[in-house]
Short mmCIF file of C-alpha atoms in Angstrom, two decimals:
data_model
loop_
_atom_site.label_atom_id
_atom_site.label_comp_id
_atom_site.label_asym_id
_atom_site.label_seq_id
_atom_site.Cartn_x
_atom_site.Cartn_y
_atom_site.Cartn_z
CA UNK L 1 22.43 14.21 0.39
CA UNK L 2 20.38 14.51 -2.80
CA UNK L 3 21.65 11.12 -3.98
CA UNK L 4 20.86 9.55 -0.60
CA UNK L 5 17.36 11.03 -0.68
CA UNK L 6 16.81 9.65 -4.20
CA UNK L 7 17.94 6.18 -3.11
CA UNK L 8 15.63 6.27 -0.10
CA UNK L 9 12.70 7.28 -2.29
CA UNK L 10 13.45 4.45 -4.67
CA UNK L 11 13.57 1.98 -1.78
CA UNK L 12 10.25 3.32 -0.50
CA UNK L 13 8.62 2.73 -3.88
CA UNK L 14 10.21 -0.62 -4.75
CA UNK L 15 10.14 -2.21 -1.30
CA UNK L 16 6.85 -0.88 0.06
CA UNK L 17 4.57 0.98 -2.33
CA UNK L 18 4.89 -1.26 -5.43
CA UNK L 19 4.28 -4.59 -3.64
CA UNK L 20 1.41 -3.01 -1.70
CA UNK L 21 -0.31 -1.91 -4.92
CA UNK L 22 0.19 -5.29 -6.62
CA UNK L 23 -1.22 -7.08 -3.58
CA UNK L 24 -4.13 -4.66 -3.22
CA UNK L 25 -5.48 -5.12 -6.76
CA UNK L 26 -5.80 -8.89 -6.33
CA UNK L 27 -9.27 -8.78 -4.74
CA UNK L 28 -10.66 -6.98 -7.79
CA UNK L 29 -10.30 -10.26 -9.71
CA UNK L 30 -13.05 -11.83 -7.62
CA UNK L 31 -16.78 -11.17 -7.27
CA UNK L 32 -18.43 -8.71 -7.46
CA UNK L 33 -15.76 -6.88 -9.53
CA UNK L 34 -14.62 -9.81 -11.73
CA UNK L 35 -11.63 -8.03 -13.29
CA UNK L 36 -10.09 -11.45 -13.77
CA UNK L 37 -6.95 -10.37 -15.65
CA UNK L 38 -5.70 -8.48 -12.58
CA UNK L 39 -4.91 -11.75 -10.84
CA UNK L 40 -2.20 -12.39 -13.47
CA UNK L 41 -0.80 -8.91 -12.82
CA UNK L 42 -0.91 -9.37 -9.05
CA UNK L 43 0.73 -12.79 -8.87
CA UNK L 44 2.96 -11.80 -11.76
CA UNK L 45 4.68 -9.40 -9.39
CA UNK L 46 5.53 -12.28 -7.04
CA UNK L 47 6.84 -14.30 -10.00
CA UNK L 48 8.97 -11.29 -10.94
CA UNK L 49 10.49 -11.21 -7.45
CA UNK L 50 11.74 -14.78 -7.84
CA UNK L 51 13.37 -13.95 -11.15
CA UNK L 52 15.61 -11.40 -9.43
CA UNK L 53 18.51 -11.81 -7.07
CA UNK L 54 17.07 -10.29 -3.92
CA UNK L 55 18.34 -10.69 -0.38
CA UNK L 56 16.18 -12.62 2.05
CA UNK L 57 15.35 -9.46 4.01
CA UNK L 58 14.31 -7.52 0.90
CA UNK L 59 12.23 -10.43 -0.38
CA UNK L 60 10.55 -10.75 3.02
CA UNK L 61 9.63 -7.05 3.13
CA UNK L 62 8.13 -7.09 -0.36
CA UNK L 63 6.22 -10.32 0.22
CA UNK L 64 4.89 -8.97 3.51
CA UNK L 65 3.68 -5.74 1.90
CA UNK L 66 2.05 -7.73 -0.92
CA UNK L 67 0.40 -10.14 1.53
CA UNK L 68 -0.69 -7.38 3.89
CA UNK L 69 -2.42 -5.52 1.06
CA UNK L 70 -3.88 -8.78 -0.29
CA UNK L 71 -5.57 -9.55 3.02
CA UNK L 72 -6.54 -6.07 4.15
CA UNK L 73 -8.35 -5.42 0.85
CA UNK L 74 -9.46 -8.99 0.18
CA UNK L 75 -11.12 -9.29 3.60
CA UNK L 76 -11.81 -5.59 4.09
CA UNK L 77 -15.48 -6.40 4.59
CA UNK L 78 -14.59 -7.54 8.12
CA UNK L 79 -14.46 -3.90 9.15
CA UNK L 80 -18.25 -3.78 8.79
CA UNK L 81 -18.88 -6.47 11.39
CA UNK L 82 -16.15 -5.25 13.74
CA UNK L 83 -17.08 -1.56 13.61
CA UNK L 84 -20.84 -1.62 13.17
CA UNK L 85 -21.67 -4.75 15.15
CA UNK L 86 -18.65 -5.08 17.45
CA UNK L 87 -19.26 -1.72 19.12
CA UNK L 88 -15.66 -0.61 18.64
CA UNK L 89 -14.42 2.83 17.66
CA UNK L 90 -13.21 3.21 14.09
CA UNK L 91 -9.61 3.48 15.33
CA UNK L 92 -9.75 0.22 17.28
CA UNK L 93 -11.55 -1.47 14.38
CA UNK L 94 -8.78 -0.44 11.99
CA UNK L 95 -6.12 -1.64 14.43
CA UNK L 96 -7.87 -5.02 14.65
CA UNK L 97 -7.99 -5.36 10.85
CA UNK L 98 -4.34 -4.31 10.51
CA UNK L 99 -3.23 -6.87 13.10
CA UNK L 100 -5.27 -9.64 11.48
CA UNK L 101 -3.96 -8.82 7.98
CA UNK L 102 -0.38 -8.72 9.28
CA UNK L 103 -0.81 -12.11 10.92
CA UNK L 104 -2.26 -13.67 7.76
CA UNK L 105 0.52 -12.16 5.62
CA UNK L 106 3.26 -13.50 7.87
CA UNK L 107 1.75 -16.99 8.10
CA UNK L 108 0.45 -17.54 4.57
CA UNK L 109 2.56 -15.32 2.26
CA UNK L 110 5.96 -14.63 3.81
CA UNK L 111 7.00 -18.34 4.05
CA UNK L 112 7.68 -18.07 0.32
CA UNK L 113 11.02 -16.61 1.42
CA UNK L 114 12.10 -20.11 2.46
CA UNK L 115 11.46 -21.32 -1.11
CA UNK L 116 13.74 -18.65 -2.61
CA UNK L 117 16.69 -20.88 -3.47
CA UNK L 118 14.43 -23.81 -4.25
CA UNK L 119 12.65 -21.81 -6.98
CA UNK L 120 15.61 -19.81 -8.29
CA UNK L 121 17.97 -22.77 -8.58
CA UNK L 122 15.50 -25.12 -10.24
CA UNK L 123 15.91 -26.12 -13.87
CA UNK L 124 14.55 -23.43 -16.22
CA UNK L 125 11.79 -25.67 -17.57
CA UNK L 126 10.77 -26.71 -14.06
CA UNK L 127 10.92 -23.30 -12.43
CA UNK L 128 7.32 -22.35 -13.26
CA UNK L 129 6.01 -25.66 -11.93
CA UNK L 130 8.06 -25.29 -8.75
CA UNK L 131 6.81 -21.72 -8.30
CA UNK L 132 3.20 -22.87 -8.69
CA UNK L 133 3.79 -25.78 -6.30
CA UNK L 134 5.19 -23.49 -3.60
CA UNK L 135 2.22 -21.13 -3.80
CA UNK L 136 -0.20 -24.05 -3.83
CA UNK L 137 1.48 -25.44 -0.72
CA UNK L 138 0.68 -22.21 1.11
CA UNK L 139 -2.90 -22.42 -0.17
CA UNK L 140 -3.17 -25.90 1.30
CA UNK L 141 -1.86 -24.58 4.62
CA UNK L 142 -4.67 -22.00 4.53
CA UNK L 143 -7.10 -24.90 4.42
CA UNK L 144 -5.69 -26.78 7.42
CA UNK L 145 -3.64 -24.45 9.64
CA UNK L 146 -5.13 -22.65 12.69
CA UNK L 147 -8.62 -23.86 11.89
CA UNK L 148 -8.26 -22.72 8.28
CA UNK L 149 -8.95 -19.59 6.26
CA UNK L 150 -9.48 -20.85 2.68
CA UNK L 151 -10.59 -17.54 1.18
CA UNK L 152 -9.88 -16.08 -2.29
CA UNK L 153 -8.18 -19.02 -3.96
CA UNK L 154 -7.22 -17.86 -7.50
CA UNK L 155 -9.07 -20.77 -9.12
CA UNK L 156 -12.37 -19.08 -8.24
CA UNK L 157 -11.95 -16.65 -11.13
CA UNK L 158 -12.32 -19.52 -13.62
CA UNK L 159 -16.05 -19.75 -12.82
CA UNK L 160 -18.17 -18.59 -15.79
CA UNK L 161 -15.24 -19.07 -18.18
CA UNK L 162 -14.04 -21.75 -20.58
CA UNK L 163 -11.65 -22.91 -17.85
CA UNK L 164 -14.54 -23.78 -15.55
CA UNK L 165 -14.52 -27.19 -17.27
CA UNK L 166 -11.45 -28.07 -15.23
CA UNK L 167 -13.10 -27.52 -11.84
CA UNK L 168 -15.05 -30.84 -11.73
CA UNK L 169 -11.74 -32.62 -12.39
CA UNK L 170 -9.09 -30.87 -10.27
CA UNK L 171 -11.18 -28.44 -8.23
CA UNK L 172 -10.55 -24.82 -7.36
CA UNK L 173 -7.20 -25.75 -5.81
CA UNK L 174 -6.04 -27.44 -9.03
CA UNK L 175 -7.17 -24.47 -11.12
CA UNK L 176 -5.20 -22.21 -8.79
CA UNK L 177 -2.08 -24.22 -9.68
CA UNK L 178 -2.85 -23.61 -13.36
CA UNK L 179 -3.13 -19.84 -12.78
CA UNK L 180 0.14 -19.72 -10.84
CA UNK L 181 1.97 -21.54 -13.62
CA UNK L 182 0.51 -19.39 -16.40
CA UNK L 183 1.49 -16.28 -14.43
CA UNK L 184 5.10 -17.41 -14.09
CA UNK L 185 5.15 -18.38 -17.76
CA UNK L 186 4.31 -14.85 -18.91
CA UNK L 187 6.56 -13.03 -16.47
CA UNK L 188 9.69 -15.13 -17.02
CA UNK L 189 11.58 -16.32 -20.07
CA UNK L 190 10.21 -19.82 -20.51
CA UNK L 191 9.49 -19.07 -24.17
CA UNK L 192 11.70 -16.82 -26.24
CA UNK L 193 10.13 -13.88 -27.99
CA UNK L 194 7.57 -11.51 -26.53
CA UNK L 195 5.45 -11.81 -29.69
CA UNK L 196 4.76 -15.49 -29.06
CA UNK L 197 3.83 -14.74 -25.47
CA UNK L 198 1.41 -12.03 -26.55
CA UNK L 199 -0.30 -14.39 -29.01
CA UNK L 200 -0.59 -17.13 -26.36
CA UNK L 201 -1.92 -14.61 -23.83
CA UNK L 202 -4.57 -13.34 -26.27
CA UNK L 203 -5.72 -16.90 -26.96
CA UNK L 204 -5.91 -17.83 -23.29
CA UNK L 205 -7.61 -14.56 -22.37
CA UNK L 206 -10.16 -14.91 -25.18
CA UNK L 207 -11.08 -18.41 -24.00
CA UNK L 208 -12.08 -16.94 -20.65
CA UNK L 209 -15.15 -15.47 -22.37
CA UNK L 210 -16.28 -18.81 -23.81
CA UNK L 211 -19.02 -20.56 -21.84
CA UNK L 212 -18.50 -24.12 -20.64
CA UNK L 213 -21.04 -26.73 -21.86
CA UNK L 214 -23.45 -27.69 -19.08
CA UNK L 215 -24.01 -31.17 -17.69
CA UNK L 216 -27.47 -32.61 -18.33
CA UNK L 217 -27.46 -35.93 -16.43
CA UNK L 218 -30.13 -35.10 -13.82
CA UNK L 219 -32.86 -37.11 -12.17
CA UNK L 220 -35.48 -36.60 -9.43
CA UNK L 221 -37.19 -33.23 -9.13
CA UNK L 222 -37.57 -31.68 -5.65
CA UNK L 223 -39.71 -28.58 -5.04
CA UNK L 224 -38.19 -26.08 -2.61
CA UNK L 225 -38.78 -22.69 -1.04
CA UNK L 226 -35.95 -20.51 0.27
CA UNK L 227 -36.84 -17.97 2.95
CA UNK L 228 -34.88 -14.71 3.27
CA UNK L 229 -36.44 -12.77 6.18
CA UNK L 230 -33.97 -9.84 6.23
CA UNK L 231 -34.26 -9.50 10.02
CA UNK L 232 -32.20 -6.71 11.58
CA UNK L 233 -29.46 -8.12 13.82
CA UNK L 234 -30.56 -6.07 16.82
CA UNK L 235 -34.01 -7.64 16.45
CA UNK L 236 -32.64 -11.08 15.62
CA UNK L 237 -30.91 -11.43 18.98
CA UNK L 238 -33.69 -9.98 21.10
CA UNK L 239 -35.82 -12.56 22.90
CA UNK L 240 -38.69 -10.07 23.01
CA UNK L 241 -38.80 -10.21 19.21
CA UNK L 242 -39.38 -13.97 19.04
CA UNK L 243 -43.03 -13.82 17.97
CA UNK L 244 -42.32 -11.18 15.31
CA UNK L 245 -39.44 -13.24 13.91
CA UNK L 246 -41.53 -16.40 13.73
CA UNK L 247 -44.35 -14.47 12.04
CA UNK L 248 -41.93 -13.27 9.33
CA UNK L 249 -40.48 -16.75 8.77
CA UNK L 250 -43.90 -18.38 8.47
CA UNK L 251 -45.16 -15.57 6.25
CA UNK L 252 -42.58 -16.45 3.60
CA UNK L 253 -42.86 -20.23 4.04
CA UNK L 254 -45.00 -22.44 1.81
CA UNK L 255 -47.48 -24.50 3.86
CA UNK L 256 -47.55 -27.52 1.59
CA UNK L 257 -46.27 -31.01 2.47
CA UNK L 258 -44.36 -31.50 -0.79
CA UNK L 259 -42.48 -28.18 -0.59
CA UNK L 260 -39.18 -28.19 1.30
CA UNK L 261 -38.71 -24.86 3.14
CA UNK L 262 -35.19 -23.64 3.97
CA UNK L 263 -34.71 -21.00 6.69
CA UNK L 264 -31.38 -19.21 7.25
CA UNK L 265 -28.64 -19.66 9.83
CA UNK L 266 -29.67 -19.25 13.51
CA UNK L 267 -32.83 -17.20 12.83
CA UNK L 268 -34.10 -17.41 16.43
CA UNK L 269 -33.02 -15.49 19.54
CA UNK L 270 -33.37 -18.73 21.54
CA UNK L 271 -31.70 -22.14 21.49
CA UNK L 272 -33.12 -25.49 20.42
CA UNK L 273 -34.19 -26.45 23.96
CA UNK L 274 -36.29 -23.33 24.52
CA UNK L 275 -40.08 -23.85 24.91
CA UNK L 276 -40.67 -21.65 21.87
CA UNK L 277 -38.76 -24.18 19.77
CA UNK L 278 -41.07 -26.94 20.97
CA UNK L 279 -44.05 -24.91 19.79
CA UNK L 280 -42.43 -24.44 16.36
CA UNK L 281 -41.94 -28.20 16.02
CA UNK L 282 -45.50 -28.95 17.13
CA UNK L 283 -46.92 -26.50 14.58
CA UNK L 284 -44.82 -27.96 11.74
CA UNK L 285 -45.81 -31.54 12.57
CA UNK L 286 -49.51 -30.73 12.96
CA UNK L 287 -49.62 -28.87 9.64
CA UNK L 288 -47.28 -31.25 7.78
CA UNK L 289 -44.81 -28.48 6.88
CA UNK L 290 -41.18 -29.44 6.13
CA UNK L 291 -38.55 -26.94 7.30
CA UNK L 292 -34.75 -27.01 7.53
CA UNK L 293 -32.92 -24.13 9.20
CA UNK L 294 -30.37 -22.99 11.73
CA UNK L 295 -30.45 -23.16 15.52
CA UNK L 296 -28.27 -22.71 18.58
CA UNK L 297 -27.76 -25.85 20.62
CA UNK L 298 -26.31 -26.43 24.09
CA UNK L 299 -24.85 -29.86 24.79
CA UNK L 300 -22.76 -30.71 27.84
CA UNK L 301 -22.09 -27.07 28.55
CA UNK L 302 -20.95 -26.32 25.00
CA UNK L 303 -22.62 -24.06 22.46
CA UNK L 304 -22.96 -25.25 18.85
CA UNK L 305 -24.12 -23.57 15.67
CA UNK L 306 -26.33 -26.16 13.99
CA UNK L 307 -28.49 -26.90 10.99
CA UNK L 308 -31.64 -28.69 12.08
CA UNK L 309 -34.61 -30.48 10.60
CA UNK L 310 -37.13 -28.75 12.81
CA UNK L 311 -39.75 -31.45 12.34
CA UNK L 312 -37.73 -34.14 14.12
CA UNK L 313 -34.74 -32.40 15.73
CA UNK L 314 -32.10 -34.19 13.60
CA UNK L 315 -29.16 -31.82 13.24
CA UNK L 316 -25.64 -31.16 12.00
CA UNK L 317 -23.07 -29.17 14.01
CA UNK L 318 -20.98 -26.59 12.19
CA UNK L 319 -17.44 -27.93 11.78
CA UNK L 320 -15.52 -24.93 10.46
CA UNK L 321 -15.71 -21.85 12.66
CA UNK L 322 -14.78 -18.33 11.59
CA UNK L 323 -11.31 -17.40 12.93
CA UNK L 324 -11.38 -14.41 15.31
CA UNK L 325 -15.17 -14.40 15.08
CA UNK L 326 -16.39 -17.75 16.43
CA UNK L 327 -13.07 -18.87 17.89
CA UNK L 328 -9.56 -17.50 18.46
CA UNK L 329 -6.63 -19.32 16.81
CA UNK L 330 -3.68 -19.53 19.23
CA UNK L 331 -6.01 -18.12 21.88
CA UNK L 332 -3.23 -17.88 24.46
CA UNK L 333 -1.42 -15.48 22.13
CA UNK L 334 -4.32 -13.36 20.87
CA UNK L 335 -6.96 -13.45 23.61
CA UNK L 336 -5.23 -10.89 25.84
CA UNK L 337 -4.66 -8.56 22.91
CA UNK L 338 -8.28 -8.69 21.78
CA UNK L 339 -9.42 -8.20 25.37
CA UNK L 340 -7.36 -5.02 25.51
CA UNK L 341 -8.92 -3.83 22.26
CA UNK L 342 -12.35 -4.66 23.62
CA UNK L 343 -13.21 -6.85 20.64
CA UNK L 344 -16.13 -9.15 21.52
CA UNK L 345 -15.37 -12.81 20.91
CA UNK L 346 -17.66 -15.80 20.61
CA UNK L 347 -16.73 -19.13 22.11
CA UNK L 348 -18.57 -21.63 19.96
CA UNK L 349 -17.61 -25.29 19.85
CA UNK L 350 -17.12 -27.02 16.53
CA UNK L 351 -18.71 -30.23 15.39
CA UNK L 352 -16.68 -33.21 14.27
CA UNK L 353 -18.73 -35.18 11.74
CA UNK L 354 -20.40 -34.42 8.44
CA UNK L 355 -23.38 -36.71 8.39
CA UNK L 356 -26.15 -37.16 5.90
CA UNK L 357 -29.60 -36.05 6.96
CA UNK L 358 -32.88 -37.10 5.41
CA UNK L 359 -36.16 -35.25 4.93
CA UNK L 360 -39.21 -36.35 2.92
CA UNK L 361 -37.22 -39.32 1.64
CA UNK L 362 -34.40 -37.14 0.28
CA UNK L 363 -30.84 -37.28 1.62
CA UNK L 364 -28.70 -34.14 1.83
CA UNK L 365 -25.54 -32.80 3.46
CA UNK L 366 -25.15 -29.47 5.22
CA UNK L 367 -22.84 -26.46 5.14
CA UNK L 368 -23.24 -23.63 7.61
CA UNK L 369 -21.77 -20.30 6.52
CA UNK L 370 -17.94 -20.68 6.59
CA UNK L 371 -18.21 -24.47 6.13
CA UNK L 372 -18.77 -23.99 2.40
CA UNK L 373 -15.32 -22.45 1.92
CA UNK L 374 -13.52 -25.75 2.59
CA UNK L 375 -13.06 -27.73 -0.65
CA UNK L 376 -11.77 -30.91 1.02
CA UNK L 377 -14.66 -31.22 3.47
CA UNK L 378 -17.04 -33.18 1.25
CA UNK L 379 -14.85 -35.68 -0.57
CA UNK L 380 -14.97 -38.66 1.80
CA UNK L 381 -18.72 -39.20 1.41
CA UNK L 382 -20.44 -41.76 -0.74
CA UNK L 383 -22.83 -40.52 -3.41
CA UNK L 384 -26.09 -41.30 -1.64
CA UNK L 385 -26.82 -37.65 -0.81
CA UNK L 386 -28.88 -35.78 -3.37
CA UNK L 387 -28.18 -32.09 -2.73
CA UNK L 388 -26.44 -29.63 -0.39
CA UNK L 389 -28.11 -27.15 1.97
CA UNK L 390 -26.05 -24.04 2.75
CA UNK L 391 -27.41 -21.64 5.36
CA UNK L 392 -25.69 -18.41 6.30
CA UNK L 393 -26.03 -14.98 7.90
CA UNK L 394 -24.02 -12.53 5.81
CA UNK L 395 -25.87 -9.62 7.43
CA UNK L 396 -22.72 -9.11 9.51
CA UNK L 397 -20.96 -7.77 6.41
CA UNK L 398 -23.56 -5.20 5.39
CA UNK L 399 -23.41 -3.95 1.82
CA UNK L 400 -19.73 -4.81 1.40
CA UNK L 401 -18.30 -7.22 -1.18
CA UNK L 402 -17.92 -10.00 1.41
CA UNK L 403 -21.29 -11.64 0.65
CA UNK L 404 -20.48 -11.68 -3.10
CA UNK L 405 -17.17 -13.43 -2.42
CA UNK L 406 -18.96 -15.94 -0.18
CA UNK L 407 -21.54 -16.57 -2.87
CA UNK L 408 -18.82 -17.16 -5.48
CA UNK L 409 -17.21 -19.75 -3.21
CA UNK L 410 -20.58 -21.49 -2.79
CA UNK L 411 -20.95 -21.77 -6.55
CA UNK L 412 -17.51 -23.38 -6.72
CA UNK L 413 -18.59 -26.20 -4.37
CA UNK L 414 -21.60 -26.96 -6.60
CA UNK L 415 -19.30 -27.38 -9.61
CA UNK L 416 -16.71 -29.48 -7.77
CA UNK L 417 -19.27 -31.85 -6.27
CA UNK L 418 -21.73 -31.92 -9.20
CA UNK L 419 -24.66 -31.20 -6.86
CA UNK L 420 -27.40 -28.59 -6.58
CA UNK L 421 -26.99 -26.22 -3.63
CA UNK L 422 -29.86 -24.55 -1.76
CA UNK L 423 -28.52 -21.38 -0.16
CA UNK L 424 -30.69 -19.53 2.38
CA UNK L 425 -29.35 -16.47 4.18
CA UNK L 426 -30.85 -13.88 6.48
CA UNK L 427 -30.61 -10.96 4.07
CA UNK L 428 -28.94 -12.33 0.94
CA UNK L 429 -27.64 -13.64 -1.28
CA UNK L 430 -30.09 -16.60 -1.22
CA UNK L 431 -30.16 -18.78 -4.32
CA UNK L 432 -30.77 -22.06 -6.07
CA UNK L 433 -27.47 -23.09 -7.66
CA UNK L 434 -27.36 -26.00 -10.08
CA UNK L 435 -24.61 -28.59 -10.43
CA UNK L 436 -22.81 -26.44 -13.02
CA UNK L 437 -22.57 -23.52 -10.61
CA UNK L 438 -25.26 -21.68 -12.59
CA UNK L 439 -27.54 -19.45 -10.53
CA UNK L 440 -31.01 -20.73 -11.38
CA UNK L 441 -32.68 -17.98 -9.37
CA UNK L 442 -31.77 -15.77 -6.42
CA UNK L 443 -32.91 -13.10 -3.97
CA UNK L 444 -30.60 -10.11 -3.98
CA UNK L 445 -28.80 -8.79 -0.94
CA UNK L 446 -30.89 -6.72 1.46
CA UNK L 447 -34.31 -7.87 0.27
CA UNK L 448 -36.92 -9.81 2.23
CA UNK L 449 -38.94 -12.53 0.54
CA UNK L 450 -38.94 -16.13 -0.57
CA UNK L 451 -37.86 -18.06 -3.62
CA UNK L 452 -39.92 -21.00 -4.88
CA UNK L 453 -38.26 -23.32 -7.35
CA UNK L 454 -37.07 -26.83 -8.09
CA UNK L 455 -33.83 -28.74 -7.91
CA UNK L 456 -32.76 -32.04 -9.43
CA UNK L 457 -30.57 -34.81 -8.14
CA UNK L 458 -27.37 -35.74 -9.92
CA UNK L 459 -26.61 -39.50 -9.76
CA UNK L 460 -22.95 -39.11 -10.65
CA UNK L 461 -20.04 -38.50 -8.34
CA UNK L 462 -17.68 -35.96 -9.85
CA UNK L 463 -14.14 -36.92 -10.83
CA UNK L 464 -12.92 -34.37 -8.31
CA UNK L 465 -14.79 -36.11 -5.48
CA UNK L 466 -13.32 -39.48 -6.42
CA UNK L 467 -9.79 -38.77 -7.61
CA UNK L 468 -9.24 -35.12 -8.48
CA UNK L 469 -8.81 -33.87 -4.94
CA UNK L 470 -5.86 -36.22 -4.53
CA UNK L 471 -4.24 -34.57 -7.54
CA UNK L 472 -4.56 -31.19 -5.83
CA UNK L 473 -2.59 -32.54 -2.88
CA UNK L 474 -0.08 -34.68 -4.77
CA UNK L 475 0.84 -32.32 -7.64
CA UNK L 476 2.98 -29.94 -5.54
CA UNK L 477 4.50 -32.82 -3.57
CA UNK L 478 5.46 -34.72 -6.74
CA UNK L 479 6.97 -31.67 -8.47
CA UNK L 480 9.03 -30.72 -5.42
CA UNK L 481 10.25 -34.30 -5.02
CA UNK L 482 11.16 -34.46 -8.72
CA UNK L 483 13.01 -31.14 -8.48
CA UNK L 484 15.02 -32.23 -5.46
CA UNK L 485 15.82 -35.54 -7.15
CA UNK L 486 17.06 -33.84 -10.34
CA UNK L 487 19.11 -31.31 -8.42
CA UNK L 488 20.79 -34.05 -6.39
CA UNK L 489 21.38 -36.08 -9.55
CA UNK L 490 23.02 -33.11 -11.22
CA UNK L 491 25.18 -32.47 -8.16
CA UNK L 492 26.40 -36.07 -8.25
#
């Protein structure tokens, strides 16, 4: 009995507790914690699993526990919006988060089980590349499947390091491939001798503290003003508060024709067809004030979350909605369950096109909140746009680390696309981000105010926008094809 108890305890630790811990520490690699080395430790555990002869069931259990911990800690900020703003009890909120994390783990982590033989039986020199390709394939699925949830890609940790220089060429996705490969390299015996590995690791780790040279090829100057009103959500969605909200927004706006004002996502408790919106437009036109901001819009019985040039009504409809917040993936499967839990759901329609808008003679493209997380959303455009406007409402996530993660993702898009980004949110983090991902200036989370500054246009189209994004897609496909070809050749 004592031996059986010891074996059971070992199984509990190795199959459940250990993978849970390794998955849980992953989120500490990202903002605001930035303990970047932990990502090697976390993914190193997965690399270790594929260097051992585990049964499919055991591998599935360990990958599920890793993935469950990865998502429940990595997106733990969701509890704030569900509990505090969803009017659920803490028990039902926890159940909702557990179900969501389990779903994400099964869909985006556990499929690695199907690559078990593919990775293990690959040639020794190719095994690390195959491992990285398999993980990158799942990352790509996160971008496209069920509306997408491209959150916490490992490549994000290369921002503010020497390795940031690779982002304008192969993007965050490509840098994630690099991290996966390096992780496998250190965990498995691709190079003999632990001493050599330690030396290589020290060199690579030291380079992460070296700044990347900044790009200087900039042109036209544009003066801007970002407005962060810090309006309480209960006030924000009350029609009786309309006049107070408008007073706050105009208080922090600059009433000068040459200054471009940016207001946050959906700041009004009314939609774009409401009479109050007509009065806003009339005031802006009469006083020659330029303002871009969010608005709700009804068209043909559908509700859209939009970014609008208030002066003329030109707008962009949000294309990427938040899963389980603005829409329900596989609604026939989950809707009944969330109805039972009493979780309030929005039914917002998504836009289809990313179009350039123009204000004061300057062309720009838009990203509303979750839009900015999608790295492949901005690569099919020509280079006529001059900057990017990102509006958001991270108030839903309170003082959690969610807004910091969102802000880190926004910086990544600026680097990939070689464009300045103007980011205006309801209560932070609002910022001017240059084309190197450097934060020129910002308003911290929770503060009300405005930020006056300048941006510059970048005439170049980044390598990533032209060619690099194809490499992100083709690298895993090519390596897997080459591996299959070599294996078949050897078998013959």
